[in-house]
Coordinates of C-alpha atoms and ligand atoms in Angstrom, one line a residue:
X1306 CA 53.8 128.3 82.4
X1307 CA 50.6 126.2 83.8
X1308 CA 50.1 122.9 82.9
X1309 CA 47.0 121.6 81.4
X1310 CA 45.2 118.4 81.7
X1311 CA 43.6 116.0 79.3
X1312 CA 41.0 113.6 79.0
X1313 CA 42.2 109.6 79.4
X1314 CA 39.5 109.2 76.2
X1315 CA 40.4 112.1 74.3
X1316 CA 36.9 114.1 73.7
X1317 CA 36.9 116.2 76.6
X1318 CA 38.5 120.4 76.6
X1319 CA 41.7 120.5 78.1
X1320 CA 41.3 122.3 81.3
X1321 CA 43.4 123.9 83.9
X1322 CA 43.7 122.8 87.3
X1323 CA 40.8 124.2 88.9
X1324 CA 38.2 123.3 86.7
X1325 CA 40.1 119.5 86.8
X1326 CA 39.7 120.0 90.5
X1327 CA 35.9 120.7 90.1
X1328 CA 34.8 118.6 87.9
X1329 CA 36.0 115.2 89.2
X1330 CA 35.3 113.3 85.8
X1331 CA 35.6 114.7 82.3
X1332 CA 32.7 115.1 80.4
X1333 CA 33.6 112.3 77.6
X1334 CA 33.4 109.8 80.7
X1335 CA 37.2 109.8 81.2
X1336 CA 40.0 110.6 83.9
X1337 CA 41.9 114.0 83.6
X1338 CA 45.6 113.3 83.5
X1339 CA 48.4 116.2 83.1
X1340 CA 49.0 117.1 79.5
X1341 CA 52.9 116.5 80.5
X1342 CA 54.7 115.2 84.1
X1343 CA 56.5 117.6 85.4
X1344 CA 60.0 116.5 86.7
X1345 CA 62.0 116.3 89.8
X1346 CA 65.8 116.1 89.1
X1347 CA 68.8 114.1 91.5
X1348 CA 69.4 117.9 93.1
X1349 CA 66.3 118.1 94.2
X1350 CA 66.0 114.6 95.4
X1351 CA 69.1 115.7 97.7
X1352 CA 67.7 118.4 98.6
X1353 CA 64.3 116.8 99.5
X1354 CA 66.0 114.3 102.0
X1355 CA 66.6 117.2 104.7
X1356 CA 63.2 119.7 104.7
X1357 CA 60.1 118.7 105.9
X1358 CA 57.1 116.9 104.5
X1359 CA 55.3 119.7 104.4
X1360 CA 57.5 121.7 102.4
X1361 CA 58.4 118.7 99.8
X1362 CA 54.8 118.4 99.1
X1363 CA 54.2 122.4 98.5
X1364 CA 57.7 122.1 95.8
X1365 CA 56.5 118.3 94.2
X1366 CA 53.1 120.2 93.4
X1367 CA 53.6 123.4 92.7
X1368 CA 53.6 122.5 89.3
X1369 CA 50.5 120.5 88.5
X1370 CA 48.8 124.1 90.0
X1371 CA 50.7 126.5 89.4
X1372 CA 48.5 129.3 87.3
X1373 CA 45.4 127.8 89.2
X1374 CA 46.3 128.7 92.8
X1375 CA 48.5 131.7 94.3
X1376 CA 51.8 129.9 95.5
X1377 CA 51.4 131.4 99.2
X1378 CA 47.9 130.8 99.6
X1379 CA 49.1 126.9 98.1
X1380 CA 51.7 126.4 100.5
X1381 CA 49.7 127.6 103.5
X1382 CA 47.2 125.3 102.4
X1383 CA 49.6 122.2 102.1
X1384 CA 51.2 123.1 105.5
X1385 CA 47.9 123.3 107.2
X1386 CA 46.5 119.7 105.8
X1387 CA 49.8 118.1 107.1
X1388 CA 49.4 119.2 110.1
X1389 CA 46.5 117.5 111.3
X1390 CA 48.6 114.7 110.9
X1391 CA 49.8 113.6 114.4
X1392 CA 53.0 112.4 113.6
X1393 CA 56.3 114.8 113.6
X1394 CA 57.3 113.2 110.1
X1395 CA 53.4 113.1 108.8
X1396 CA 54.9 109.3 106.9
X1397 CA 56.9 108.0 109.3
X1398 CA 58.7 104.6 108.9
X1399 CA 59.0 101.5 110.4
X1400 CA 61.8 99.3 110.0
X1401 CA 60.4 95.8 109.4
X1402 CA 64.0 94.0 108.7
X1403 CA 65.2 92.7 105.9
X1404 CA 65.1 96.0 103.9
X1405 CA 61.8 96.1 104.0
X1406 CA 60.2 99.1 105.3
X1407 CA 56.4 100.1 106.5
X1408 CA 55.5 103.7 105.7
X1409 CA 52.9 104.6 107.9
X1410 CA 50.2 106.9 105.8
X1411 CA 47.7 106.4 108.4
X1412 CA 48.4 109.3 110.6
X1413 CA 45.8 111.8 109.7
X1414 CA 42.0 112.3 111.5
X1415 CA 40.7 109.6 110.6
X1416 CA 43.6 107.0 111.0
X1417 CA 43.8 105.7 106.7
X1418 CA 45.9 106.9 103.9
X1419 CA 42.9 108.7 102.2
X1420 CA 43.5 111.4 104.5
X1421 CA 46.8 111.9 103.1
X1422 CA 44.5 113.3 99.7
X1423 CA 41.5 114.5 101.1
X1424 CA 43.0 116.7 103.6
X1425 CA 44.0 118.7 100.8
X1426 CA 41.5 118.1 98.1
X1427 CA 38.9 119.6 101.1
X1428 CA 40.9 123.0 101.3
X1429 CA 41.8 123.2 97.6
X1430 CA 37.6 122.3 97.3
X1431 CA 37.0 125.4 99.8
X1432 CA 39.4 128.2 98.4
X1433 CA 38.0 127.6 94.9
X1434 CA 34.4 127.4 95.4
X1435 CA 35.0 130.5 98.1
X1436 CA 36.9 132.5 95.2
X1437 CA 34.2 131.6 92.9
X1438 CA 31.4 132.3 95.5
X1439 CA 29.4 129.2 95.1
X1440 CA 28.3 126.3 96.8
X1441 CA 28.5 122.6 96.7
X1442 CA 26.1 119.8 97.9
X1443 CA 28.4 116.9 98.2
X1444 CA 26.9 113.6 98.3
X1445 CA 29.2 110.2 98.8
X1446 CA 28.5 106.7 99.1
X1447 CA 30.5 104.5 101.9
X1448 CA 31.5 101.0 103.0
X1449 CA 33.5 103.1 105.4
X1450 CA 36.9 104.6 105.0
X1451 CA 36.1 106.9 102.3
X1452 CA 33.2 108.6 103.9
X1453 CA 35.0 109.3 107.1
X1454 CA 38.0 110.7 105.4
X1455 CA 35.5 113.0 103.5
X1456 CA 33.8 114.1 106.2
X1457 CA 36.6 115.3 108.0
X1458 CA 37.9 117.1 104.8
X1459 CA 34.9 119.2 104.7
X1460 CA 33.5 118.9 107.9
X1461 CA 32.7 123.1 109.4
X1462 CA 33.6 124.9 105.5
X1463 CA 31.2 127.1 104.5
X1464 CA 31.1 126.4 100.8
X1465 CA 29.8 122.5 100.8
X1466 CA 27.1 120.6 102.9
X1467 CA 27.7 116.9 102.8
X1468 CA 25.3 113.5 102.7
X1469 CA 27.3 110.6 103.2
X1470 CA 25.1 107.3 102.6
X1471 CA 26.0 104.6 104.6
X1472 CA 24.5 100.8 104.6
X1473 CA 23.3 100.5 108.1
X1474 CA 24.8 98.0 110.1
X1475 CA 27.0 97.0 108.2
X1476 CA 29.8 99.2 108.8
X1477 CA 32.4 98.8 111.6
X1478 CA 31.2 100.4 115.0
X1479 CA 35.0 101.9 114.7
X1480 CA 34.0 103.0 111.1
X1481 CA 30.3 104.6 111.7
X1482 CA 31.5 106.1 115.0
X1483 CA 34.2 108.2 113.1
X1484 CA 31.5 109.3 110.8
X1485 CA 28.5 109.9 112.6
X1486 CA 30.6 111.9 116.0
X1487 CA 31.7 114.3 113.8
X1488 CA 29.6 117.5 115.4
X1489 CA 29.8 120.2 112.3
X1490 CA 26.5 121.4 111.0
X1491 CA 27.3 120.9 107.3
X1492 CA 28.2 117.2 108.0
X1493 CA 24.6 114.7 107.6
X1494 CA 25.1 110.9 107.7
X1495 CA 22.4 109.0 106.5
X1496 CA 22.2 104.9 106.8
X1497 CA 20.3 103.3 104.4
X1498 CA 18.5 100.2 105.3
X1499 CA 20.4 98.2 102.6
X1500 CA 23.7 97.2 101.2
X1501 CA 26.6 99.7 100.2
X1502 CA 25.8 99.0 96.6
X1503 CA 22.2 100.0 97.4
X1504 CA 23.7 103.8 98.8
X1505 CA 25.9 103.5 95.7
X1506 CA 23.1 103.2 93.2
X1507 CA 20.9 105.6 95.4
X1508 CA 24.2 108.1 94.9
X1509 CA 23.9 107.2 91.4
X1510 CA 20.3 108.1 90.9
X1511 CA 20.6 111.8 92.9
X1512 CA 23.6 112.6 89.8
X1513 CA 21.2 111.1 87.0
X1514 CA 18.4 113.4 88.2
X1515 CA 19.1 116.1 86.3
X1516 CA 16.7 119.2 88.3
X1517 CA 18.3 117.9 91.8
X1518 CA 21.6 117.9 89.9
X1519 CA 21.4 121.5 88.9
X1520 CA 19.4 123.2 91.5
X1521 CA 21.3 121.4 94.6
X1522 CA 24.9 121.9 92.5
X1523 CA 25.9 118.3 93.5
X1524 CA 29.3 117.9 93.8
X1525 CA 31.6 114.2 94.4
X1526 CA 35.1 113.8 96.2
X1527 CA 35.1 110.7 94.4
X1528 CA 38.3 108.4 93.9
X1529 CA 39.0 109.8 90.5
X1530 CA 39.6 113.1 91.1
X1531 CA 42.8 114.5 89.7
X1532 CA 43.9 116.4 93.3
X1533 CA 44.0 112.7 94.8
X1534 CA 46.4 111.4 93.1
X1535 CA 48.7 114.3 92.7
X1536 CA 49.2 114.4 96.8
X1537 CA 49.9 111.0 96.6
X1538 CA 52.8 111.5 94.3
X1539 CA 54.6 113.3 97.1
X1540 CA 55.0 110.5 99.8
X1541 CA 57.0 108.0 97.1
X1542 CA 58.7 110.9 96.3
X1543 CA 59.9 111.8 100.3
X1544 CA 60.0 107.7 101.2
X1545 CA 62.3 107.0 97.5
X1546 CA 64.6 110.3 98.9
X1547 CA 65.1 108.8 102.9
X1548 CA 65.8 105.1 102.0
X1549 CA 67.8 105.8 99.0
X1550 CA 70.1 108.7 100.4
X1551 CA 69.2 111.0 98.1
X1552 CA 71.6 110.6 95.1
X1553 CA 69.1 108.8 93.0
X1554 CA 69.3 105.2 94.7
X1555 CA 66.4 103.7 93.6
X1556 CA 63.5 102.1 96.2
X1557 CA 60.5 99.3 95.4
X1558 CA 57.2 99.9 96.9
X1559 CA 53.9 97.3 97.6
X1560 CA 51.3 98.7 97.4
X1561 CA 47.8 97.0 98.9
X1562 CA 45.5 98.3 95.3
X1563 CA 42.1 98.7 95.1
X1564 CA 40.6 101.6 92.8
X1565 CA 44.3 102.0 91.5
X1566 CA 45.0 105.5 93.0
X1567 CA 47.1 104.8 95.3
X1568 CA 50.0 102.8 92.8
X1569 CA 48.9 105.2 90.1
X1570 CA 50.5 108.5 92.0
X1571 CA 53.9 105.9 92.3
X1572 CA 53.9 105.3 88.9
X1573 CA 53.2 109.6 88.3
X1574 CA 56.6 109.6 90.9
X1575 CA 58.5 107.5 89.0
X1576 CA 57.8 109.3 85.4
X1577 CA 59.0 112.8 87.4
X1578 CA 62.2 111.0 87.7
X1579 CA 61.8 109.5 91.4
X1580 CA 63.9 106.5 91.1
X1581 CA 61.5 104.0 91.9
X1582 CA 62.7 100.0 90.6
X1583 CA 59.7 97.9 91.2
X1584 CA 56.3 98.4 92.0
X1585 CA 53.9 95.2 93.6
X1586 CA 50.9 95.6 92.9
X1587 CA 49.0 93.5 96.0
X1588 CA 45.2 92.3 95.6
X1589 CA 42.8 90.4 98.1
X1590 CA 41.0 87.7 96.8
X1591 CA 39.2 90.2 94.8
X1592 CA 42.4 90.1 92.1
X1593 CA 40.9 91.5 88.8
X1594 CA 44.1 94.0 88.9
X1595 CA 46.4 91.1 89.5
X1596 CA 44.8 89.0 86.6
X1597 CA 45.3 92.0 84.2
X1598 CA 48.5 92.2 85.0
X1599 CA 50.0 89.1 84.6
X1600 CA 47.9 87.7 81.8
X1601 CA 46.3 91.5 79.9
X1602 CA 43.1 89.6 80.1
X1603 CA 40.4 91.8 82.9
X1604 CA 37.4 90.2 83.4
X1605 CA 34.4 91.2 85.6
X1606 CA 33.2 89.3 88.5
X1607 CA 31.4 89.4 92.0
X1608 CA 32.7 91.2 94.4
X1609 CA 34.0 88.6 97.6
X1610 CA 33.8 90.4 101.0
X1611 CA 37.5 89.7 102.6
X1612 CA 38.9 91.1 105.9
X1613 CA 40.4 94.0 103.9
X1614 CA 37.2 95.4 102.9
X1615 CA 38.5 98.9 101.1
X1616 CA 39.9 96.7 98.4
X1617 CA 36.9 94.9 98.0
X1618 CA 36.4 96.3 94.5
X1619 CA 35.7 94.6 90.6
X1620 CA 36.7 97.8 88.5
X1621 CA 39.6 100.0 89.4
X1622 CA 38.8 103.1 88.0
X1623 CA 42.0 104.9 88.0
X1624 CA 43.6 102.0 86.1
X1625 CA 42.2 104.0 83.0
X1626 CA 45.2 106.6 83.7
X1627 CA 47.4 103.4 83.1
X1628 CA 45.9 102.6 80.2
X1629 CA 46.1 105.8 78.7
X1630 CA 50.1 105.7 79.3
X1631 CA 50.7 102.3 77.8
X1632 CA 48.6 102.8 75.0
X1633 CA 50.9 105.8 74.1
X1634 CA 48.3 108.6 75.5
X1635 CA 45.9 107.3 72.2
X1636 CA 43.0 108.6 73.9
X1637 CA 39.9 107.1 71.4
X1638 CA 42.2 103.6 71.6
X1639 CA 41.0 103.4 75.4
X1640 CA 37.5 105.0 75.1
X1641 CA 37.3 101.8 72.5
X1642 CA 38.7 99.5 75.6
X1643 CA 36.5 100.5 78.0
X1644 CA 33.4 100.8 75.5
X1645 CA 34.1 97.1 75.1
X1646 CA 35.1 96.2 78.9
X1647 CA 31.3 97.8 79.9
X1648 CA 29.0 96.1 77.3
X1649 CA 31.5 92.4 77.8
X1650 CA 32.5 92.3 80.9
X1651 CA 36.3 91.2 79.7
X1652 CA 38.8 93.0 77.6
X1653 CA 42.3 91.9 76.8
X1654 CA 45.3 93.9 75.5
X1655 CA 47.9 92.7 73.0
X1656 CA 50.9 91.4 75.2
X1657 CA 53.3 93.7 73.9
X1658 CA 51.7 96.6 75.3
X1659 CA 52.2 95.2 79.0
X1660 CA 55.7 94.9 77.6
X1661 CA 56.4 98.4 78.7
X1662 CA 55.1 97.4 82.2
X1663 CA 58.0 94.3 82.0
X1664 CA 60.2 95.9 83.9
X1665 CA 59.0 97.8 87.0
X1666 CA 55.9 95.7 87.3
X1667 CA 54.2 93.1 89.5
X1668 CA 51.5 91.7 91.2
X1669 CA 50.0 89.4 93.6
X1670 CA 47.3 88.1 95.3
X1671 CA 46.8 87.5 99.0
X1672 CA 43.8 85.6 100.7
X1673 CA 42.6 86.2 103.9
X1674 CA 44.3 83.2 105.2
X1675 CA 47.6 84.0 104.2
X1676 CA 46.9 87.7 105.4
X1677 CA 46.0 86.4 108.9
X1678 CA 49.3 84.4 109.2
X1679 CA 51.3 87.4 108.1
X1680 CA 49.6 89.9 111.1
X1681 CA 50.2 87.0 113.2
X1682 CA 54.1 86.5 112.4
X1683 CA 54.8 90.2 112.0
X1684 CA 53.3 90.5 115.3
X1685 CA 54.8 87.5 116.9
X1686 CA 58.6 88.9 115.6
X1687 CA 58.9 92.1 115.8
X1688 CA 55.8 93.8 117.6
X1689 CA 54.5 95.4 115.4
X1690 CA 50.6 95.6 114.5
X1691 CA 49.3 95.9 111.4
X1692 CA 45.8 96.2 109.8
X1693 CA 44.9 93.1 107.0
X1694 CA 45.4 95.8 104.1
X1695 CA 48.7 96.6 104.9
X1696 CA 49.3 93.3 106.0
X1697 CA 48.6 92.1 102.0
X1698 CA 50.6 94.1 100.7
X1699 CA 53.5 93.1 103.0
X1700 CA 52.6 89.1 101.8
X1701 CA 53.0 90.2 98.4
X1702 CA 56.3 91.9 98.9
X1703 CA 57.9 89.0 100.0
X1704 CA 56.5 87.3 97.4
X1705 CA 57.4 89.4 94.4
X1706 CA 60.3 91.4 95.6
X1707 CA 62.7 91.3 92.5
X1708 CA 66.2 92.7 94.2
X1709 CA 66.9 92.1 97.7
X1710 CA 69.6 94.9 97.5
X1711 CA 67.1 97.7 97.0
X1712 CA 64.7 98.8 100.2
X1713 CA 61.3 97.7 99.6
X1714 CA 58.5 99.6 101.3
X1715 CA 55.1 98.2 101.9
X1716 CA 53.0 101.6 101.8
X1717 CA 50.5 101.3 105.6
X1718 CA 47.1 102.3 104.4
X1719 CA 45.5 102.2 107.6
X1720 CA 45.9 102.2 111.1
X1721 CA 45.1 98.7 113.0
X1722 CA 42.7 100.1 115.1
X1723 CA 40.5 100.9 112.0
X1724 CA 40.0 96.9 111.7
X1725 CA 39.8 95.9 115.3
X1726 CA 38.1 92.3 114.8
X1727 CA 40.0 91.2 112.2
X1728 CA 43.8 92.2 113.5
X1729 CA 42.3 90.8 116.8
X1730 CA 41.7 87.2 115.6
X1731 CA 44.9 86.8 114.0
X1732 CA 46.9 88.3 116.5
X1733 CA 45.2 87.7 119.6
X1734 CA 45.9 91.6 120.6
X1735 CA 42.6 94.1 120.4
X1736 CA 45.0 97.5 118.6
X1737 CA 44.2 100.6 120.8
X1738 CA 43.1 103.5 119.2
X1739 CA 45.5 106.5 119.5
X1740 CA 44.7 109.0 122.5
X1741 CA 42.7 111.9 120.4
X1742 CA 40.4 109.2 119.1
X1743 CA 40.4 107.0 122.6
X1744 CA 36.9 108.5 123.5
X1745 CA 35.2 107.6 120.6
X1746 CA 32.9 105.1 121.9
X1747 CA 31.8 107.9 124.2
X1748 CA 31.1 110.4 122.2
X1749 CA 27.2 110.9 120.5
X1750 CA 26.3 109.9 117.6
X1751 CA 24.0 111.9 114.9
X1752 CA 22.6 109.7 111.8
X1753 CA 19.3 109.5 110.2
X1754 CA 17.9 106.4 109.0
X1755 CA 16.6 106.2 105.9
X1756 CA 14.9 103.3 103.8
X1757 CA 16.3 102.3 100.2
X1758 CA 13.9 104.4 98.6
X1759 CA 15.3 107.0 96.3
X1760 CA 12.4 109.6 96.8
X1761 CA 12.5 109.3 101.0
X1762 CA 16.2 109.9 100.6
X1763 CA 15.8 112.8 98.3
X1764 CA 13.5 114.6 100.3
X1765 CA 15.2 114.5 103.5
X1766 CA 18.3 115.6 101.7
X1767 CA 16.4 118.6 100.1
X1768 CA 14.6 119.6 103.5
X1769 CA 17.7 119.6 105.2
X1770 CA 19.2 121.5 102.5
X1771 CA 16.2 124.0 102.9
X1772 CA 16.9 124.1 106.6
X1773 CA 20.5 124.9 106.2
X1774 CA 20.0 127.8 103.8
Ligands
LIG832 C1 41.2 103.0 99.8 C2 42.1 102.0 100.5 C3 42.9 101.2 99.7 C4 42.9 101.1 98.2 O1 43.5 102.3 97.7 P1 43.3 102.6 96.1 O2 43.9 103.9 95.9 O3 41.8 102.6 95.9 O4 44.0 101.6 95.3 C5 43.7 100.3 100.4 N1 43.7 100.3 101.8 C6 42.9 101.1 102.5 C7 42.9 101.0 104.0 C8 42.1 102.0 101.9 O5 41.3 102.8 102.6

């Protein structure tokens, strides 16, 4: 039987997997979230803790696609993302003392957890628009990791070509590099002389033109897509099954938040029955999730750059699925929140509806400060390196960690060479890259630059497109 998937404000068809794949956002403006969770019982938990990732991840999806997808052709698919992952485990762990545990998602091409998704979401992408014999013109705004991890998940397939905008100079040398060396043909950066929000509202504009829309068949691997977070599910489920023996032992996680993706797959874990005690919710100084959740008051502000710029974010988009759950799947009751959130700015919830988040729940903010002094000690006591979002999310571990009797995992969302400068001024150690990516400074770059002007950027997107084709 295939599961179906609904809109988080109620208006849009139920649709099946693929066309949830496709379509990124549902048509009434809300998230597609499965019309049940499917569930994962203590015997397979056991079972789990002895087969490899790749194979755990094929079984923990299988149903969220099954009618969509041909189960071969699925587990080929899942076996080949995971292996361009250059560790043996794909999430290995690091034992940071105290029970507390580093899962290292930052193994893929392009060295941060989105990889983990987008390695799949770019071969799921492919093998649907190939069946359906159509084309995609993907177009992506970046302030870096995103982009890259895009990139790489389509780079050389026939069925997309991909723009990724990117504010020039204002991106990490580290983080443009592993964009703009990418040598595929399909792959086109373009830097915009502006700011990310500038590429964002020029992204914007490209989807709100309706005749570019249509003719060009754009296409977005945005943050909300339902594939993300159901890959995501997997590696809670595998950590929960290797700390906790199998036999149901439950497991905490931290996990450094920004669009809410990332926690949101946890929680989807946790409903299929992974046992899963606490979750910490860890902001940067830009703590709107935080605030929500320890008062159910969310108010918009200005965004603060911090040295963990991938959670440098107002409004987490995928906290909408959340919503959804705790207002007991009442899809017009949050299509009325977020109506109000957009034209105010601020929207509370009645505290008993956080109630239900009471108990598994938490949250905290880290500054930059704090986040410094906690790469530094790590460093300093055991040797180990890590980048300033994982490093806030280990800060608020300590902080908020309910039960020191249950392994708590701080989830590694990106490799410390990623964030050179900033893991080098606390720690005083410049992180190597690994040895595939060691010749990146060597290797040629290919970017246009482009002016903030939506027609220049239009055109050179359309005359490459003409060129291609
Ligand atoms: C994207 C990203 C995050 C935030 O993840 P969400 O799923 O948006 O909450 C955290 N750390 C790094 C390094 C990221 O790239």
């Amino acid at each position: 039987m295939s599961l179906t998937y609904v809109s988080t404000r109620g208006e849009a068809p139920e649709l099946g997997f693929a066309d949830v794949l496709l379509a990124g956002l549902a048509r009434d403006g809300g998230l597609y979230v499965p019309s049940s969770w499917p569930s994962i019982t203590v015997g397979d938990l056991d079972r789990f803790a002895s087969m490899p990732y790749a194979d755990v991840a094929a079984e923990v999806m299988w149903p969220f696609v099954e009618g969509s997808i041909d189960r071969e052709a699925f587990a080929s698919m899942v076996t080949d993302t995971y292996a361009t992952f250059d560790a043996d485990e794909v999430i290995p762990l690091t034992d940071l003392g105290d029970g507390i545990w580093l899962a290292e998602l930052f193994h893929g091409p392009t060295l941060a957890f989105k990889d983990v998704a987008l390695q799949l979401v770019g071969r799921l992408f492919d093998h649907e628009l190939t069946r359906r014999g159509e084309k995609v013109t993907v177009v992506g705004a970046t302030s870096g990791d995103t982009g890259s991890a895009a990139i790489e998940a389509l780079r050389d397939r026939e069925s997309a070509e991909v723009f990724i905008l990117h504010p020039a100079g204002r991106v990490s040398d580290v983080q443009r590099r592993q964009m703009t060396t990418v040598a595929a043909s399909n792959v086109h950066n373009i830097a915009v002389e502006g700011t990310f929000d500038d590429c964002q509202d020029l992204v914007k504009a490209l989807f709100a033109d309706d005749g570019f829309r249509d003719t060009r068949n754009l296409s977005a691997v945005n943050s909300i897509n339902w594939a993300r977070v159901m890959a995501q599910i997997v590696y809670y489920v595998t950590t929960t099954t290797r700390l906790g023996g199998g036999a149901g032992r439950p497991v905490a996680f931290s996990v450094p938040t920004g669009n809410f993706g990332n926690v949101f797959a946890g929680y989807g874990a946790q409903r299929m029955g992974t046992p899963i005690s606490q979750f910490v919710v860890a902001s940067n100084r830009n703590d709107i999730l935080t605030q929500f959740l320890t008062t159910g008051t969310m108010t918009i502000g200005e965004v603060h750059p911090t040295s963990s710029p991938s959670m440098d974010i107002q409004v987490s988009s995928n906290l909408e699925r959340l919503l959804f759950e705790i207002f007991g799947r009442d899809g017009a009751a949050v299509a009325d929140l977020m109506a109000r959130f957009r034209s105010e700015g601020t929207v509370s919830v009645e505290a008993g509806r956080l109630d239900l988040l009471a108990e598994h729940w938490s949250a905290a903010r880290v500054d930059d400060e704090r986040t410094a002094a906690t790469i530094a000690t790590l460093y300093d006591e055991r040797g180990v390196l890590l980048d300033p979002h994982t490093a806030v999310g280990l800060a608020a571990a300590r902080e908020m960690r309910a039960d020191p009797a249950v392994p708590m995992v701080v989830l590694g969302t990106a490799h410390p060479a990623k964030f050179p400068a900033a893991v080098e001024a606390a720690s005083g150690v410049h992180p190597q890259l690994p040895d595939r990516l060691a010749d990146l400074f060597d290797r040629t770059e290919r970017f246009v630059t482009a002016p903030n002007d939506y027609l220049t950027v239009r055109t050179m997107i359309e005359s490459t497109l003409d060129g291609a084709r």
